[in-house]
Amino acid sequence: MDFYEEAGVEPIGEETRTHLTTEITTETVDTEVILQGWVHILRDKGKIKFLILRDETGTVQITVPEKKVPKAVFDVTGQLKPEYAVSVKGRVVAAKQVESGFEVIPSHIRVINTSHRIPIDVVEGKVDIDLDTRLNHRILDLRKPKINAIFRIQHSLVRYARDYLEDNGFVEIHTPKIVAEATEGGANLFEVKYFDKKAYLAQSPQFYKQLMLLAGFGRVFEIAPVFRAEKHNTRRHVNEYTSFDYEMAWITDVDDVMKMEEQMLHYSFKKTAKASATELELLEVQLEVPKVPFKRIKFEEAVDLLNQEGKEISITDDIDPEGERLLGEIFPREFGTDMVFITHYPLELRPAYTMPSLTDEGMTESFDLTYKGMEITTGGQRIHLYDLLVKRFKEKGFNTDDFAFYLDPFKYGAPPHGGLGLGVERLTMQLLGIENIREATLLPRDRDRITP
Ligand code: AMO
């Protein structure tokens, strides 16, 4: 007895899928098709059974009238359960009563795989279940078309942003995630045992992306996981996220970095609106492509705006999530946009590698990009002058010997440069109006979760 038989299913490979469910259109009427996917919904009306078949693109109705299909097909349909994997061979028929306008009358239904009783519903809207339970069963949860759509949109956003960079001379790099030192400060660093040494998980590709410019690449980018030991579970933090980083040499000033980002996002949003139109519609999201140039305001002005609004904050305080949310209300009102660069952050609030400002005393040539009341990007011009860099590291209280691998290359003609880090999950959640970042994270890692 072979293992297919043992599993009570038919061997694969004897029928090849000819169409996706969304390809069942006028052109396929009266032709024979082979569809493969999951049993989404079953409806048994006695002498006629309905099966809604779902694949990675959508659903189609398989109509099984006792009188019009072989007995074996009718019987198999009666034995199906939700989420069985099936192959359906049949004829496409125009059907006014069906929403899509078509149905398939099967001549053969093969059970490719059976399914245990599902712990959460894959059909959307049947029952409301809490996020935690959904995440426990994330693989099934992701089968829901609306949940799946989030990550198809995320794919588009990243794909077109990457395209934009590639068209502009950026080289994709892959830097180590096991590192010797913190790049963004020590507070949220994960320590790992590395043989007989202490090592850390990278919080950012910061040092290495900069060093690659010193290594002769003019422009680089990396899209990769980074790790933050955030102690608190918040709706905007996860402990592992996808950082979309780029870094560019020979810049004139920090505005070159911001111009690149606004053009990149404009391009990516525009392309995504088209490429992911179906998914956006499914999620009922109207994707607004932000106009370029994005509004720029200085940190000091943002603080003033918050103070005027009654939130007491001083120039030495970072803008907290509540402040960001408030700015998310103020910006559309004041500037008619929800995509705003905040520039010139105080030296104390920025890492040691950030270029101090010549024009704004005590400030830096850095920025955040805020989108609908949340920071989605941090970036800036970096210090390329060795002596200044060492001085700033010392001022921040670091032992410069520990950072020799990073600092030393700056002795040899480092080009002026700058770059940024964009949180892919935050971009996705803000674009789609998602409340909790975990919903925009394929397999979230947080304080309480390291599986699935
Ligand atoms: P920063 O630490 O501000 O800057 O991070 C950059 C962007 O990453 C996202 N982000 C997060 N997303 C989810 N969960 C988290 N815990 C989390 N922390 C940060 C945000 C944020 O804007 N090296 C610099 C970037 C640079 O200057 O190039 C850095 O990492 O969207």
mmCIF file with all atom_site columns, C-alpha atoms in Angstrom, residues 231-387:
data_model
loop_
_atom_site.group_PDB
_atom_site.id
_atom_site.type_symbol
_atom_site.label_atom_id
_atom_site.label_alt_id
_atom_site.label_comp_id
_atom_site.label_asym_id
_atom_site.label_entity_id
_atom_site.label_seq_id
_atom_site.pdbx_PDB_ins_code
_atom_site.Cartn_x
_atom_site.Cartn_y
_atom_site.Cartn_z
_atom_site.occupancy
_atom_site.B_iso_or_equiv
_atom_site.pdbx_formal_charge
_atom_site.auth_seq_id
_atom_site.auth_comp_id
_atom_site.auth_asym_id
_atom_site.auth_atom_id
_atom_site.pdbx_PDB_model_num
ATOM 1   C CA . LYS A 1 231 ? 10.558  45.443 26.639 1.00 0.00 ? 231 LYS A CA 1
ATOM 2   C CA . HIS A 1 232 ? 6.968   46.470 26.153 1.00 0.00 ? 232 HIS A CA 1
ATOM 3   C CA . ASN A 1 233 ? 4.292   45.083 23.938 1.00 0.00 ? 233 ASN A CA 1
ATOM 4   C CA . THR A 1 234 ? 2.929   48.049 21.998 1.00 0.00 ? 234 THR A CA 1
ATOM 5   C CA . ARG A 1 235 ? 0.815   48.271 18.892 1.00 0.00 ? 235 ARG A CA 1
ATOM 6   C CA . ARG A 1 236 ? 3.774   49.734 16.955 1.00 0.00 ? 236 ARG A CA 1
ATOM 7   C CA . HIS A 1 237 ? 6.717   47.642 18.109 1.00 0.00 ? 237 HIS A CA 1
ATOM 8   C CA . VAL A 1 238 ? 7.736   44.104 17.356 1.00 0.00 ? 238 VAL A CA 1
ATOM 9   C CA . ASN A 1 239 ? 11.021  42.503 18.354 1.00 0.00 ? 239 ASN A CA 1
ATOM 10  C CA . GLU A 1 240 ? 11.991  41.523 14.855 1.00 0.00 ? 240 GLU A CA 1
ATOM 11  C CA . TYR A 1 241 ? 10.998  43.635 11.890 1.00 0.00 ? 241 TYR A CA 1
ATOM 12  C CA . THR A 1 242 ? 11.990  44.149 8.290  1.00 0.00 ? 242 THR A CA 1
ATOM 13  C CA . SER A 1 243 ? 14.191  47.146 7.856  1.00 0.00 ? 243 SER A CA 1
ATOM 14  C CA . PHE A 1 244 ? 14.366  48.741 4.430  1.00 0.00 ? 244 PHE A CA 1
ATOM 15  C CA . ASP A 1 245 ? 17.649  50.590 4.469  1.00 0.00 ? 245 ASP A CA 1
ATOM 16  C CA . TYR A 1 246 ? 19.552  52.597 1.933  1.00 0.00 ? 246 TYR A CA 1
ATOM 17  C CA . GLU A 1 247 ? 22.677  54.639 2.014  1.00 0.00 ? 247 GLU A CA 1
ATOM 18  C CA . MET A 1 248 ? 24.093  56.962 -0.628 1.00 0.00 ? 248 MET A CA 1
ATOM 19  C CA . ALA A 1 249 ? 27.522  58.537 -1.064 1.00 0.00 ? 249 ALA A CA 1
ATOM 20  C CA . TRP A 1 250 ? 28.601  61.866 -2.532 1.00 0.00 ? 250 TRP A CA 1
ATOM 21  C CA . ILE A 1 251 ? 25.510  63.685 -1.329 1.00 0.00 ? 251 ILE A CA 1
ATOM 22  C CA . THR A 1 252 ? 25.384  67.466 -1.112 1.00 0.00 ? 252 THR A CA 1
ATOM 23  C CA . ASP A 1 253 ? 23.239  67.504 1.999  1.00 0.00 ? 253 ASP A CA 1
ATOM 24  C CA . VAL A 1 254 ? 20.590  65.523 3.862  1.00 0.00 ? 254 VAL A CA 1
ATOM 25  C CA . ASP A 1 255 ? 17.916  66.736 1.476  1.00 0.00 ? 255 ASP A CA 1
ATOM 26  C CA . ASP A 1 256 ? 19.359  64.439 -1.210 1.00 0.00 ? 256 ASP A CA 1
ATOM 27  C CA . VAL A 1 257 ? 18.408  61.509 1.027  1.00 0.00 ? 257 VAL A CA 1
ATOM 28  C CA . MET A 1 258 ? 14.888  62.831 1.582  1.00 0.00 ? 258 MET A CA 1
ATOM 29  C CA . LYS A 1 259 ? 14.375  63.547 -2.123 1.00 0.00 ? 259 LYS A CA 1
ATOM 30  C CA . MET A 1 260 ? 15.301  59.966 -2.904 1.00 0.00 ? 260 MET A CA 1
ATOM 31  C CA . GLU A 1 261 ? 12.808  58.682 -0.350 1.00 0.00 ? 261 GLU A CA 1
ATOM 32  C CA . GLU A 1 262 ? 9.905   60.828 -1.464 1.00 0.00 ? 262 GLU A CA 1
ATOM 33  C CA . GLN A 1 263 ? 10.467  59.834 -5.098 1.00 0.00 ? 263 GLN A CA 1
ATOM 34  C CA . MET A 1 264 ? 10.854  56.185 -4.131 1.00 0.00 ? 264 MET A CA 1
ATOM 35  C CA . LEU A 1 265 ? 7.659   56.129 -2.064 1.00 0.00 ? 265 LEU A CA 1
ATOM 36  C CA . HIS A 1 266 ? 5.744   58.099 -4.662 1.00 0.00 ? 266 HIS A CA 1
ATOM 37  C CA . TYR A 1 267 ? 6.775   55.566 -7.301 1.00 0.00 ? 267 TYR A CA 1
ATOM 38  C CA . SER A 1 268 ? 6.089   52.586 -5.079 1.00 0.00 ? 268 SER A CA 1
ATOM 39  C CA . PHE A 1 269 ? 2.636   53.834 -4.013 1.00 0.00 ? 269 PHE A CA 1
ATOM 40  C CA . LYS A 1 270 ? 1.678   54.645 -7.592 1.00 0.00 ? 270 LYS A CA 1
ATOM 41  C CA . LYS A 1 271 ? 2.745   51.231 -8.868 1.00 0.00 ? 271 LYS A CA 1
ATOM 42  C CA . THR A 1 272 ? 1.177   49.422 -5.905 1.00 0.00 ? 272 THR A CA 1
ATOM 43  C CA . ALA A 1 273 ? -2.151  51.177 -6.448 1.00 0.00 ? 273 ALA A CA 1
ATOM 44  C CA . LYS A 1 274 ? -2.258  49.519 -9.857 1.00 0.00 ? 274 LYS A CA 1
ATOM 45  C CA . ALA A 1 275 ? -0.559  46.202 -9.229 1.00 0.00 ? 275 ALA A CA 1
ATOM 46  C CA . SER A 1 276 ? -2.486  45.513 -6.020 1.00 0.00 ? 276 SER A CA 1
ATOM 47  C CA . ALA A 1 277 ? -5.803  47.051 -7.062 1.00 0.00 ? 277 ALA A CA 1
ATOM 48  C CA . THR A 1 278 ? -7.709  43.819 -6.338 1.00 0.00 ? 278 THR A CA 1
ATOM 49  C CA . GLU A 1 279 ? -6.232  43.416 -2.860 1.00 0.00 ? 279 GLU A CA 1
ATOM 50  C CA . LEU A 1 280 ? -6.764  47.089 -2.014 1.00 0.00 ? 280 LEU A CA 1
ATOM 51  C CA . GLU A 1 281 ? -10.367 46.802 -3.085 1.00 0.00 ? 281 GLU A CA 1
ATOM 52  C CA . LEU A 1 282 ? -10.820 43.675 -0.992 1.00 0.00 ? 282 LEU A CA 1
ATOM 53  C CA . LEU A 1 283 ? -9.545  45.617 2.022  1.00 0.00 ? 283 LEU A CA 1
ATOM 54  C CA . GLU A 1 284 ? -11.612 48.657 1.038  1.00 0.00 ? 284 GLU A CA 1
ATOM 55  C CA . VAL A 1 285 ? -8.543  50.870 1.052  1.00 0.00 ? 285 VAL A CA 1
ATOM 56  C CA . GLN A 1 286 ? -8.268  53.902 -1.157 1.00 0.00 ? 286 GLN A CA 1
ATOM 57  C CA . LEU A 1 287 ? -4.544  54.245 -1.678 1.00 0.00 ? 287 LEU A CA 1
ATOM 58  C CA . GLU A 1 288 ? -3.667  57.918 -1.786 1.00 0.00 ? 288 GLU A CA 1
ATOM 59  C CA . VAL A 1 289 ? -0.417  58.530 -3.607 1.00 0.00 ? 289 VAL A CA 1
ATOM 60  C CA . PRO A 1 290 ? 1.297   61.317 -1.672 1.00 0.00 ? 290 PRO A CA 1
ATOM 61  C CA . LYS A 1 291 ? 2.304   64.357 -3.684 1.00 0.00 ? 291 LYS A CA 1
ATOM 62  C CA . VAL A 1 292 ? 5.985   65.206 -3.998 1.00 0.00 ? 292 VAL A CA 1
ATOM 63  C CA . PRO A 1 293 ? 7.788   67.031 -2.567 1.00 0.00 ? 293 PRO A CA 1
ATOM 64  C CA . PHE A 1 294 ? 6.663   65.930 0.885  1.00 0.00 ? 294 PHE A CA 1
ATOM 65  C CA . LYS A 1 295 ? 6.206   68.697 3.428  1.00 0.00 ? 295 LYS A CA 1
ATOM 66  C CA . ARG A 1 296 ? 9.295   69.369 5.572  1.00 0.00 ? 296 ARG A CA 1
ATOM 67  C CA . ILE A 1 297 ? 9.223   70.979 8.986  1.00 0.00 ? 297 ILE A CA 1
ATOM 68  C CA . LYS A 1 298 ? 11.905  71.336 11.605 1.00 0.00 ? 298 LYS A CA 1
ATOM 69  C CA . PHE A 1 299 ? 11.740  69.452 14.886 1.00 0.00 ? 299 PHE A CA 1
ATOM 70  C CA . GLU A 1 300 ? 11.484  72.789 16.682 1.00 0.00 ? 300 GLU A CA 1
ATOM 71  C CA . GLU A 1 301 ? 8.384   73.712 14.676 1.00 0.00 ? 301 GLU A CA 1
ATOM 72  C CA . ALA A 1 302 ? 6.822   70.334 15.410 1.00 0.00 ? 302 ALA A CA 1
ATOM 73  C CA . VAL A 1 303 ? 7.401   70.929 19.121 1.00 0.00 ? 303 VAL A CA 1
ATOM 74  C CA . ASP A 1 304 ? 5.780   74.381 18.797 1.00 0.00 ? 304 ASP A CA 1
ATOM 75  C CA . LEU A 1 305 ? 2.764   72.898 17.032 1.00 0.00 ? 305 LEU A CA 1
ATOM 76  C CA . LEU A 1 306 ? 2.357   70.353 19.816 1.00 0.00 ? 306 LEU A CA 1
ATOM 77  C CA . ASN A 1 307 ? 2.640   73.012 22.502 1.00 0.00 ? 307 ASN A CA 1
ATOM 78  C CA . GLN A 1 308 ? 0.000   75.106 20.756 1.00 0.00 ? 308 GLN A CA 1
ATOM 79  C CA . GLU A 1 309 ? -2.215  72.051 20.809 1.00 0.00 ? 309 GLU A CA 1
ATOM 80  C CA . GLY A 1 310 ? -1.803  71.804 24.573 1.00 0.00 ? 310 GLY A CA 1
ATOM 81  C CA . LYS A 1 311 ? 0.745   68.990 24.715 1.00 0.00 ? 311 LYS A CA 1
ATOM 82  C CA . GLU A 1 312 ? 3.611   70.123 26.884 1.00 0.00 ? 312 GLU A CA 1
ATOM 83  C CA . ILE A 1 313 ? 6.889   69.055 25.404 1.00 0.00 ? 313 ILE A CA 1
ATOM 84  C CA . SER A 1 314 ? 10.281  70.735 25.337 1.00 0.00 ? 314 SER A CA 1
ATOM 85  C CA . ILE A 1 315 ? 12.916  70.847 22.620 1.00 0.00 ? 315 ILE A CA 1
ATOM 86  C CA . THR A 1 316 ? 15.011  68.255 24.453 1.00 0.00 ? 316 THR A CA 1
ATOM 87  C CA . ASP A 1 317 ? 12.184  65.698 24.627 1.00 0.00 ? 317 ASP A CA 1
ATOM 88  C CA . ASP A 1 318 ? 11.642  63.158 21.900 1.00 0.00 ? 318 ASP A CA 1
ATOM 89  C CA . ILE A 1 319 ? 8.146   63.226 20.424 1.00 0.00 ? 319 ILE A CA 1
ATOM 90  C CA . ASP A 1 320 ? 6.344   60.310 22.077 1.00 0.00 ? 320 ASP A CA 1
ATOM 91  C CA . PRO A 1 321 ? 3.696   58.139 20.367 1.00 0.00 ? 321 PRO A CA 1
ATOM 92  C CA . GLU A 1 322 ? 0.929   60.372 21.725 1.00 0.00 ? 322 GLU A CA 1
ATOM 93  C CA . GLY A 1 323 ? 2.708   63.404 20.245 1.00 0.00 ? 323 GLY A CA 1
ATOM 94  C CA . GLU A 1 324 ? 3.095   61.642 16.922 1.00 0.00 ? 324 GLU A CA 1
ATOM 95  C CA . ARG A 1 325 ? -0.587  60.788 16.914 1.00 0.00 ? 325 ARG A CA 1
ATOM 96  C CA . LEU A 1 326 ? -1.442  64.392 17.632 1.00 0.00 ? 326 LEU A CA 1
ATOM 97  C CA . LEU A 1 327 ? 0.818   65.539 14.796 1.00 0.00 ? 327 LEU A CA 1
ATOM 98  C CA . GLY A 1 328 ? -1.075  63.085 12.626 1.00 0.00 ? 328 GLY A CA 1
ATOM 99  C CA . GLU A 1 329 ? -4.146  65.238 13.291 1.00 0.00 ? 329 GLU A CA 1
ATOM 100 C CA . ILE A 1 330 ? -2.348  68.573 13.016 1.00 0.00 ? 330 ILE A CA 1
ATOM 101 C CA . PHE A 1 331 ? -0.473  67.947 9.743  1.00 0.00 ? 331 PHE A CA 1
ATOM 102 C CA . PRO A 1 332 ? -3.473  67.333 7.466  1.00 0.00 ? 332 PRO A CA 1
ATOM 103 C CA . ARG A 1 333 ? -5.184  70.362 8.984  1.00 0.00 ? 333 ARG A CA 1
ATOM 104 C CA . GLU A 1 334 ? -2.165  72.681 8.734  1.00 0.00 ? 334 GLU A CA 1
ATOM 105 C CA . PHE A 1 335 ? -0.440  71.373 5.627  1.00 0.00 ? 335 PHE A CA 1
ATOM 106 C CA . GLY A 1 336 ? -3.052  69.269 3.828  1.00 0.00 ? 336 GLY A CA 1
ATOM 107 C CA . THR A 1 337 ? -0.914  66.117 3.932  1.00 0.00 ? 337 THR A CA 1
ATOM 108 C CA . ASP A 1 338 ? -0.271  63.138 6.174  1.00 0.00 ? 338 ASP A CA 1
ATOM 109 C CA . MET A 1 339 ? 3.260   62.521 4.892  1.00 0.00 ? 339 MET A CA 1
ATOM 110 C CA . VAL A 1 340 ? 5.643   64.931 6.618  1.00 0.00 ? 340 VAL A CA 1
ATOM 111 C CA . PHE A 1 341 ? 9.412   65.010 7.135  1.00 0.00 ? 341 PHE A CA 1
ATOM 112 C CA . ILE A 1 342 ? 10.475  66.305 10.531 1.00 0.00 ? 342 ILE A CA 1
ATOM 113 C CA . THR A 1 343 ? 14.079  67.519 10.286 1.00 0.00 ? 343 THR A CA 1
ATOM 114 C CA . HIS A 1 344 ? 16.882  68.844 12.488 1.00 0.00 ? 344 HIS A CA 1
ATOM 115 C CA . TYR A 1 345 ? 16.530  66.689 15.580 1.00 0.00 ? 345 TYR A CA 1
ATOM 116 C CA . PRO A 1 346 ? 18.589  67.668 18.637 1.00 0.00 ? 346 PRO A CA 1
ATOM 117 C CA . LEU A 1 347 ? 22.030  66.090 18.986 1.00 0.00 ? 347 LEU A CA 1
ATOM 118 C CA . GLU A 1 348 ? 21.058  64.374 22.245 1.00 0.00 ? 348 GLU A CA 1
ATOM 119 C CA . LEU A 1 349 ? 18.220  62.519 20.555 1.00 0.00 ? 349 LEU A CA 1
ATOM 120 C CA . ARG A 1 350 ? 20.276  61.094 17.712 1.00 0.00 ? 350 ARG A CA 1
ATOM 121 C CA . PRO A 1 351 ? 22.959  58.388 17.531 1.00 0.00 ? 351 PRO A CA 1
ATOM 122 C CA . ALA A 1 352 ? 26.655  59.283 17.521 1.00 0.00 ? 352 ALA A CA 1
ATOM 123 C CA . TYR A 1 353 ? 27.061  58.777 13.763 1.00 0.00 ? 353 TYR A CA 1
ATOM 124 C CA . THR A 1 354 ? 24.610  61.605 12.907 1.00 0.00 ? 354 THR A CA 1
ATOM 125 C CA . MET A 1 355 ? 26.028  64.749 11.295 1.00 0.00 ? 355 MET A CA 1
ATOM 126 C CA . PRO A 1 356 ? 25.683  67.815 13.532 1.00 0.00 ? 356 PRO A CA 1
ATOM 127 C CA . SER A 1 357 ? 24.073  70.821 11.887 1.00 0.00 ? 357 SER A CA 1
ATOM 128 C CA . LEU A 1 358 ? 26.150  73.842 10.934 1.00 0.00 ? 358 LEU A CA 1
ATOM 129 C CA . THR A 1 359 ? 23.094  76.041 10.537 1.00 0.00 ? 359 THR A CA 1
ATOM 130 C CA . ASP A 1 360 ? 21.030  74.951 13.522 1.00 0.00 ? 360 ASP A CA 1
ATOM 131 C CA . GLU A 1 361 ? 23.095  74.985 16.708 1.00 0.00 ? 361 GLU A CA 1
ATOM 132 C CA . GLY A 1 362 ? 22.725  71.849 18.808 1.00 0.00 ? 362 GLY A CA 1
ATOM 133 C CA . MET A 1 363 ? 20.746  70.110 16.090 1.00 0.00 ? 363 MET A CA 1
ATOM 134 C CA . THR A 1 364 ? 21.554  67.405 13.525 1.00 0.00 ? 364 THR A CA 1
ATOM 135 C CA . GLU A 1 365 ? 21.198  66.962 9.777  1.00 0.00 ? 365 GLU A CA 1
ATOM 136 C CA . SER A 1 366 ? 18.674  64.222 10.325 1.00 0.00 ? 366 SER A CA 1
ATOM 137 C CA . PHE A 1 367 ? 15.003  63.513 9.813  1.00 0.00 ? 367 PHE A CA 1
ATOM 138 C CA . ASP A 1 368 ? 12.054  61.268 10.531 1.00 0.00 ? 368 ASP A CA 1
ATOM 139 C CA . LEU A 1 369 ? 9.285   60.652 8.051  1.00 0.00 ? 369 LEU A CA 1
ATOM 140 C CA . THR A 1 370 ? 5.862   60.557 9.681  1.00 0.00 ? 370 THR A CA 1
ATOM 141 C CA . TYR A 1 371 ? 2.880   59.043 7.919  1.00 0.00 ? 371 TYR A CA 1
ATOM 142 C CA . LYS A 1 372 ? -0.648  59.330 9.323  1.00 0.00 ? 372 LYS A CA 1
ATOM 143 C CA . GLY A 1 373 ? 0.670   60.076 12.776 1.00 0.00 ? 373 GLY A CA 1
ATOM 144 C CA . MET A 1 374 ? 3.438   57.507 13.011 1.00 0.00 ? 374 MET A CA 1
ATOM 145 C CA . GLU A 1 375 ? 7.168   57.545 12.421 1.00 0.00 ? 375 GLU A CA 1
ATOM 146 C CA . ILE A 1 376 ? 7.925   55.188 9.559  1.00 0.00 ? 376 ILE A CA 1
ATOM 147 C CA . THR A 1 377 ? 11.489  56.256 8.738  1.00 0.00 ? 377 THR A CA 1
ATOM 148 C CA . THR A 1 378 ? 14.571  57.632 10.423 1.00 0.00 ? 378 THR A CA 1
ATOM 149 C CA . GLY A 1 379 ? 17.440  58.957 8.361  1.00 0.00 ? 379 GLY A CA 1
ATOM 150 C CA . GLY A 1 380 ? 20.099  61.547 8.043  1.00 0.00 ? 380 GLY A CA 1
ATOM 151 C CA . GLN A 1 381 ? 23.455  62.696 6.896  1.00 0.00 ? 381 GLN A CA 1
ATOM 152 C CA . ARG A 1 382 ? 26.288  60.783 8.582  1.00 0.00 ? 382 ARG A CA 1
ATOM 153 C CA . ILE A 1 383 ? 29.569  62.048 9.879  1.00 0.00 ? 383 ILE A CA 1
ATOM 154 C CA . HIS A 1 384 ? 32.247  61.265 7.284  1.00 0.00 ? 384 HIS A CA 1
ATOM 155 C CA . LEU A 1 385 ? 35.084  63.147 9.025  1.00 0.00 ? 385 LEU A CA 1
ATOM 156 C CA . TYR A 1 386 ? 37.151  60.800 11.160 1.00 0.00 ? 386 TYR A CA 1
ATOM 157 C CA . ASP A 1 387 ? 38.087  63.218 13.959 1.00 0.00 ? 387 ASP A CA 1
#
